[in-house]
CSV table of C-alpha atoms in Angstrom, one decimal:
chain,number,residue,atom,x,y,z
A,1,UNK,CA,-136.3,60.9,-210.7
A,2,UNK,CA,-136.5,57.2,-211.4
A,3,UNK,CA,-138.8,54.7,-209.6
A,4,UNK,CA,-139.6,51.0,-209.9
A,5,UNK,CA,-141.4,48.0,-208.6
A,6,UNK,CA,-139.4,45.0,-207.7
A,7,UNK,CA,-140.6,41.4,-207.6
A,8,UNK,CA,-140.3,37.9,-208.8
A,9,UNK,CA,-142.1,37.7,-211.2
A,10,UNK,CA,-143.0,41.3,-211.9
A,11,UNK,CA,-143.8,41.6,-215.6
A,12,UNK,CA,-147.5,41.3,-214.9
A,13,UNK,CA,-147.5,44.4,-212.7
A,14,UNK,CA,-149.6,47.4,-213.7
A,15,UNK,CA,-147.7,49.7,-211.4
A,16,UNK,CA,-145.6,51.2,-214.3
A,17,UNK,CA,-148.8,52.0,-216.2
A,18,UNK,CA,-150.4,53.6,-213.2
A,19,UNK,CA,-147.5,55.7,-212.0
A,20,UNK,CA,-146.4,56.8,-215.5
A,21,UNK,CA,-149.8,58.2,-216.3
A,22,UNK,CA,-149.8,60.0,-212.9
A,23,UNK,CA,-146.4,61.6,-213.6
A,24,UNK,CA,-147.6,62.7,-217.1
A,25,UNK,CA,-150.8,64.2,-215.7
A,26,UNK,CA,-148.8,66.2,-213.2
A,27,UNK,CA,-146.3,67.4,-215.9
A,28,UNK,CA,-143.5,65.5,-214.1
A,29,UNK,CA,-140.6,63.9,-216.1
A,30,UNK,CA,-140.1,61.1,-213.6
A,31,UNK,CA,-140.1,57.5,-214.8
A,32,UNK,CA,-141.3,54.2,-213.4
A,33,UNK,CA,-140.4,50.7,-214.4
A,34,UNK,CA,-140.8,47.0,-213.4
A,35,UNK,CA,-137.5,45.5,-212.2
A,36,UNK,CA,-137.3,41.7,-212.1
A,37,UNK,CA,-135.1,40.6,-209.2
A,38,UNK,CA,-135.0,36.8,-208.9
A,39,UNK,CA,-135.0,35.5,-205.3
A,40,UNK,CA,-131.6,34.0,-205.7
A,41,UNK,CA,-130.1,37.4,-206.6
A,42,UNK,CA,-131.8,39.3,-203.8
A,43,UNK,CA,-128.7,39.5,-201.7
A,44,UNK,CA,-127.4,42.0,-204.3
A,45,UNK,CA,-130.5,44.3,-203.9
A,46,UNK,CA,-128.5,47.4,-202.8
A,47,UNK,CA,-126.1,47.1,-205.8
A,48,UNK,CA,-128.9,46.4,-208.3
A,49,UNK,CA,-130.9,49.4,-207.2
A,50,UNK,CA,-127.8,51.6,-207.3
A,51,UNK,CA,-126.8,50.3,-210.7
A,52,UNK,CA,-130.3,51.1,-212.1
A,53,UNK,CA,-130.2,54.6,-210.6
A,54,UNK,CA,-133.5,54.0,-208.7
A,55,UNK,CA,-134.6,56.8,-206.4
A,56,UNK,CA,-137.4,54.9,-204.7
A,57,UNK,CA,-139.3,51.7,-205.3
A,58,UNK,CA,-142.3,49.5,-204.5
A,59,UNK,CA,-141.9,45.9,-203.3
A,60,UNK,CA,-144.2,43.1,-204.4
A,61,UNK,CA,-144.4,39.3,-203.9
A,62,UNK,CA,-142.2,37.6,-202.7
A,63,UNK,CA,-139.9,40.3,-201.4
A,64,UNK,CA,-142.0,42.3,-198.9
A,65,UNK,CA,-140.5,40.6,-195.9
A,66,UNK,CA,-137.1,39.8,-197.5
A,67,UNK,CA,-136.3,43.5,-198.0
A,68,UNK,CA,-136.4,44.4,-194.3
A,69,UNK,CA,-132.8,43.5,-193.3
A,70,UNK,CA,-131.5,45.8,-196.1
A,71,UNK,CA,-133.3,48.9,-194.8
A,72,UNK,CA,-131.7,51.6,-192.7
A,73,UNK,CA,-135.1,52.6,-191.1
A,74,UNK,CA,-138.6,51.2,-191.0
A,75,UNK,CA,-141.7,53.2,-190.1
A,76,UNK,CA,-144.1,52.0,-187.3
A,77,UNK,CA,-146.8,50.7,-189.7
A,78,UNK,CA,-144.4,48.5,-191.6
A,79,UNK,CA,-142.7,47.4,-188.3
A,80,UNK,CA,-146.1,46.3,-186.9
A,81,UNK,CA,-146.9,44.4,-190.1
A,82,UNK,CA,-143.5,42.9,-190.6
A,83,UNK,CA,-143.6,43.7,-194.3
A,84,UNK,CA,-142.6,46.6,-196.6
A,85,UNK,CA,-144.1,47.6,-199.9
A,86,UNK,CA,-142.5,51.1,-200.3
A,87,UNK,CA,-138.9,52.2,-200.0
A,88,UNK,CA,-137.8,55.8,-200.0
A,89,UNK,CA,-134.1,56.6,-200.7
A,90,UNK,CA,-132.7,59.8,-199.2
A,91,UNK,CA,-128.9,60.3,-199.4
A,92,UNK,CA,-128.4,56.6,-199.9
A,93,UNK,CA,-130.5,55.9,-196.8
A,94,UNK,CA,-133.3,53.3,-197.3
A,95,UNK,CA,-136.5,53.9,-195.4
A,96,UNK,CA,-139.3,51.2,-195.5
A,97,UNK,CA,-143.1,51.8,-195.4
A,98,UNK,CA,-146.2,49.7,-195.8
A,99,UNK,CA,-149.1,51.4,-197.6
A,100,UNK,CA,-151.1,48.2,-198.4
A,101,UNK,CA,-153.4,48.3,-195.4
A,102,UNK,CA,-154.0,52.0,-195.7
A,103,UNK,CA,-154.8,51.6,-199.4
A,104,UNK,CA,-157.3,48.9,-198.8
A,105,UNK,CA,-159.1,50.5,-195.9
A,106,UNK,CA,-159.4,53.8,-197.7
A,107,UNK,CA,-161.4,52.1,-200.4
A,108,UNK,CA,-163.4,49.9,-198.0
A,109,UNK,CA,-164.7,52.9,-196.1
A,110,UNK,CA,-166.2,54.2,-199.3
A,111,UNK,CA,-168.2,51.0,-199.9
A,112,UNK,CA,-169.0,50.2,-196.2
A,113,UNK,CA,-169.5,53.5,-194.4
A,114,UNK,CA,-170.4,51.8,-191.0
A,115,UNK,CA,-167.0,50.1,-190.8
A,116,UNK,CA,-166.6,51.1,-187.2
A,117,UNK,CA,-169.2,48.6,-186.1
A,118,UNK,CA,-168.5,45.8,-188.5
A,119,UNK,CA,-167.7,42.2,-187.6
A,120,UNK,CA,-164.8,41.4,-190.0
A,121,UNK,CA,-163.3,38.1,-191.0
A,122,UNK,CA,-160.0,38.1,-192.8
A,123,UNK,CA,-158.9,35.0,-194.7
A,124,UNK,CA,-155.2,34.4,-194.7
A,125,UNK,CA,-152.4,35.4,-192.2
A,126,UNK,CA,-149.7,36.6,-194.5
A,127,UNK,CA,-148.2,40.1,-195.0
A,128,UNK,CA,-151.2,41.5,-196.8
A,129,UNK,CA,-153.5,40.2,-194.1
A,130,UNK,CA,-151.4,41.8,-191.4
A,131,UNK,CA,-151.3,45.1,-193.1
A,132,UNK,CA,-155.1,45.3,-193.5
A,133,UNK,CA,-155.7,44.0,-190.0
A,134,UNK,CA,-153.4,46.5,-188.5
A,135,UNK,CA,-155.1,49.4,-190.2
A,136,UNK,CA,-158.7,48.1,-189.6
A,137,UNK,CA,-157.9,47.7,-185.9
A,138,UNK,CA,-157.6,51.5,-185.7
A,139,UNK,CA,-161.2,51.8,-186.9
A,140,UNK,CA,-163.2,48.7,-186.2
A,141,UNK,CA,-164.6,48.3,-182.6
A,142,UNK,CA,-165.4,44.5,-182.6
A,143,UNK,CA,-162.3,42.4,-182.4
A,144,UNK,CA,-161.1,41.3,-185.8
A,145,UNK,CA,-161.2,37.6,-186.7
A,146,UNK,CA,-158.4,36.1,-188.8
A,147,UNK,CA,-158.6,32.6,-190.3
A,148,UNK,CA,-155.7,30.6,-191.7
A,149,UNK,CA,-155.0,27.1,-192.9
A,150,UNK,CA,-152.3,26.6,-190.3
A,151,UNK,CA,-152.5,28.1,-186.8
A,152,UNK,CA,-148.7,28.2,-186.6
A,153,UNK,CA,-148.7,31.3,-188.8
A,154,UNK,CA,-150.2,33.3,-185.9
A,155,UNK,CA,-147.0,32.9,-183.9
A,156,UNK,CA,-145.7,36.0,-185.5
A,157,UNK,CA,-148.8,38.1,-184.8
A,158,UNK,CA,-148.8,40.4,-181.8
A,159,UNK,CA,-152.2,42.0,-182.5
A,160,UNK,CA,-155.3,41.4,-180.3
A,161,UNK,CA,-157.3,39.2,-182.7
A,162,UNK,CA,-159.5,36.1,-182.8
A,163,UNK,CA,-157.4,33.5,-184.6
A,164,UNK,CA,-159.3,30.6,-186.1
A,165,UNK,CA,-159.0,27.9,-188.7
A,166,UNK,CA,-160.5,28.0,-192.1
A,167,UNK,CA,-162.9,25.2,-191.1
A,168,UNK,CA,-164.1,27.3,-188.1
A,169,UNK,CA,-164.5,30.2,-190.5
A,170,UNK,CA,-166.8,28.2,-192.7
A,171,UNK,CA,-168.9,27.1,-189.7
A,172,UNK,CA,-169.4,30.6,-188.4
A,173,UNK,CA,-169.5,32.5,-191.7
A,174,UNK,CA,-173.0,34.0,-191.2
A,175,UNK,CA,-171.7,36.0,-188.1
A,176,UNK,CA,-169.6,38.4,-190.2
A,177,UNK,CA,-170.6,41.7,-191.9
A,178,UNK,CA,-167.4,41.7,-194.1
A,179,UNK,CA,-165.3,38.9,-195.3
A,180,UNK,CA,-161.9,39.7,-196.9
A,181,UNK,CA,-159.8,37.1,-198.8
A,182,UNK,CA,-156.1,38.0,-198.7
A,183,UNK,CA,-154.8,34.6,-199.8
A,184,UNK,CA,-153.6,33.8,-203.4
A,185,UNK,CA,-156.6,31.6,-204.1
A,186,UNK,CA,-158.1,32.9,-207.4
A,187,UNK,CA,-154.9,34.7,-208.5
A,188,UNK,CA,-153.9,34.5,-212.2
A,189,UNK,CA,-157.4,33.1,-213.0
A,190,UNK,CA,-156.9,29.9,-211.0
A,191,UNK,CA,-160.2,28.3,-209.9
A,192,UNK,CA,-159.2,27.9,-206.2
A,193,UNK,CA,-161.6,29.1,-203.6
A,194,UNK,CA,-160.3,29.5,-200.0
A,195,UNK,CA,-163.5,28.5,-198.2
A,196,UNK,CA,-167.0,27.2,-198.9
A,197,UNK,CA,-169.6,30.0,-198.9
A,198,UNK,CA,-172.5,27.7,-198.0
A,199,UNK,CA,-173.2,29.5,-194.7
A,200,UNK,CA,-172.8,33.0,-196.1
A,201,UNK,CA,-175.3,35.6,-194.9
A,202,UNK,CA,-177.0,37.5,-197.7
A,203,UNK,CA,-176.1,40.9,-196.1
A,204,UNK,CA,-172.4,40.2,-195.9
A,205,UNK,CA,-170.0,42.2,-198.1
A,206,UNK,CA,-167.5,39.8,-199.7
A,207,UNK,CA,-164.1,41.2,-200.7
A,208,UNK,CA,-161.0,39.9,-202.4
A,209,UNK,CA,-157.7,41.9,-202.5
A,210,UNK,CA,-157.0,40.4,-206.0
A,211,UNK,CA,-158.0,42.6,-208.9
A,212,UNK,CA,-156.6,40.4,-211.8
A,213,UNK,CA,-159.0,38.8,-212.6
A,214,UNK,CA,-161.5,41.5,-211.9
A,215,UNK,CA,-163.7,39.0,-210.2
A,216,UNK,CA,-162.2,35.8,-208.7
A,217,UNK,CA,-164.2,32.6,-208.4
A,218,UNK,CA,-164.6,33.6,-204.7
A,219,UNK,CA,-166.3,36.9,-205.7
A,220,UNK,CA,-168.3,35.3,-208.5
A,221,UNK,CA,-169.8,32.6,-206.1
A,222,UNK,CA,-170.7,35.3,-203.6
A,223,UNK,CA,-172.3,37.4,-206.3
A,224,UNK,CA,-174.4,34.5,-207.5
A,225,UNK,CA,-175.7,34.3,-203.9
A,226,UNK,CA,-176.8,37.9,-204.2
A,227,UNK,CA,-174.0,39.4,-202.1
A,228,UNK,CA,-172.3,42.7,-202.7
A,229,UNK,CA,-168.7,42.1,-203.8
A,230,UNK,CA,-165.6,44.3,-203.7
A,231,UNK,CA,-162.2,43.6,-205.4
A,232,UNK,CA,-158.7,44.8,-204.8
A,233,UNK,CA,-158.5,47.5,-207.4
A,234,UNK,CA,-159.0,50.4,-205.0
A,235,UNK,CA,-156.3,48.9,-202.7
A,236,UNK,CA,-153.9,48.8,-205.6
A,237,UNK,CA,-154.6,52.4,-206.7
A,238,UNK,CA,-154.6,53.8,-203.2
A,239,UNK,CA,-151.4,52.0,-202.1
A,240,UNK,CA,-149.7,53.4,-205.2
A,241,UNK,CA,-151.0,56.9,-204.4
A,242,UNK,CA,-149.7,56.7,-200.9
A,243,UNK,CA,-146.3,55.6,-202.2
A,244,UNK,CA,-146.2,58.5,-204.5
A,245,UNK,CA,-146.8,60.9,-201.6
A,246,UNK,CA,-144.0,59.3,-199.6
A,247,UNK,CA,-141.5,59.7,-202.5
A,248,UNK,CA,-142.5,63.2,-203.7
A,249,UNK,CA,-144.5,64.9,-200.9
A,250,UNK,CA,-147.0,65.8,-203.7
A,251,UNK,CA,-150.7,64.9,-204.1
A,252,UNK,CA,-151.3,62.3,-206.9
A,253,UNK,CA,-153.9,62.3,-209.6
A,254,UNK,CA,-155.8,59.3,-208.3
A,255,UNK,CA,-158.6,59.5,-210.9
A,256,UNK,CA,-156.0,59.3,-213.8
A,257,UNK,CA,-154.3,56.5,-212.0
A,258,UNK,CA,-157.5,54.5,-211.8
A,259,UNK,CA,-158.6,55.2,-215.4
A,260,UNK,CA,-155.2,54.0,-216.6
A,261,UNK,CA,-155.4,50.7,-214.8
A,262,UNK,CA,-159.1,50.2,-215.8
A,263,UNK,CA,-158.3,50.9,-219.4
A,264,UNK,CA,-155.3,48.4,-219.3
A,265,UNK,CA,-157.6,45.8,-217.8
A,266,UNK,CA,-160.2,46.4,-220.5
A,267,UNK,CA,-157.5,46.2,-223.2
A,268,UNK,CA,-158.0,49.8,-224.3
């Protein structure tokens, strides 16, 4: 079987490394590749996937919402989020899933066991934020707070959340146990930081879903203040593992997947 990740751009993706190592560790002959699909060519997505003989694929930025009209079915999680990162193909039928939220929360529970009682602030209101918020809302008892630059973005949200501005988030920062950045600030080593951490409580766990770089400026600043930080590596590994289960029905070798990505990040 042949799998892929589609995006624009997509050459930076470590998904091929992660999945190929998993296939090999399980003695599977399946393959996985990065498939660049420019936004202007996306209307041909069905033909492109068929021409490349792809049996299932992951979807990354900026196609997670764009893929939806081309699907035959969409599962409840992806429907609630309004974004798809995994597509399974059965008898030419395309079924969309979203494993991002599950992937992130699986890892977060390991580093913050008392997640049920945590006051959580999520920065950003895009697809990744929705996926994480949807999954966290199944576990966390206090109402989630989501902060975004423009309040208009919340018009597409139908979850019971506290919607606030980034300025309000900065003002009330010390009230949260966990802060999660889901924006692109810090991506590709840019020095952007989404909010000031001046009012940060020393006991707050500060997280970023970005894992390249391993520590964004946001995490570095929090660490300098003495806070525990947590990046997006586990989210990346776990969402890939969940995708593998959806495609194959088998259990992945998560340790091998993680080692492969870490070695690649270290240049080994």
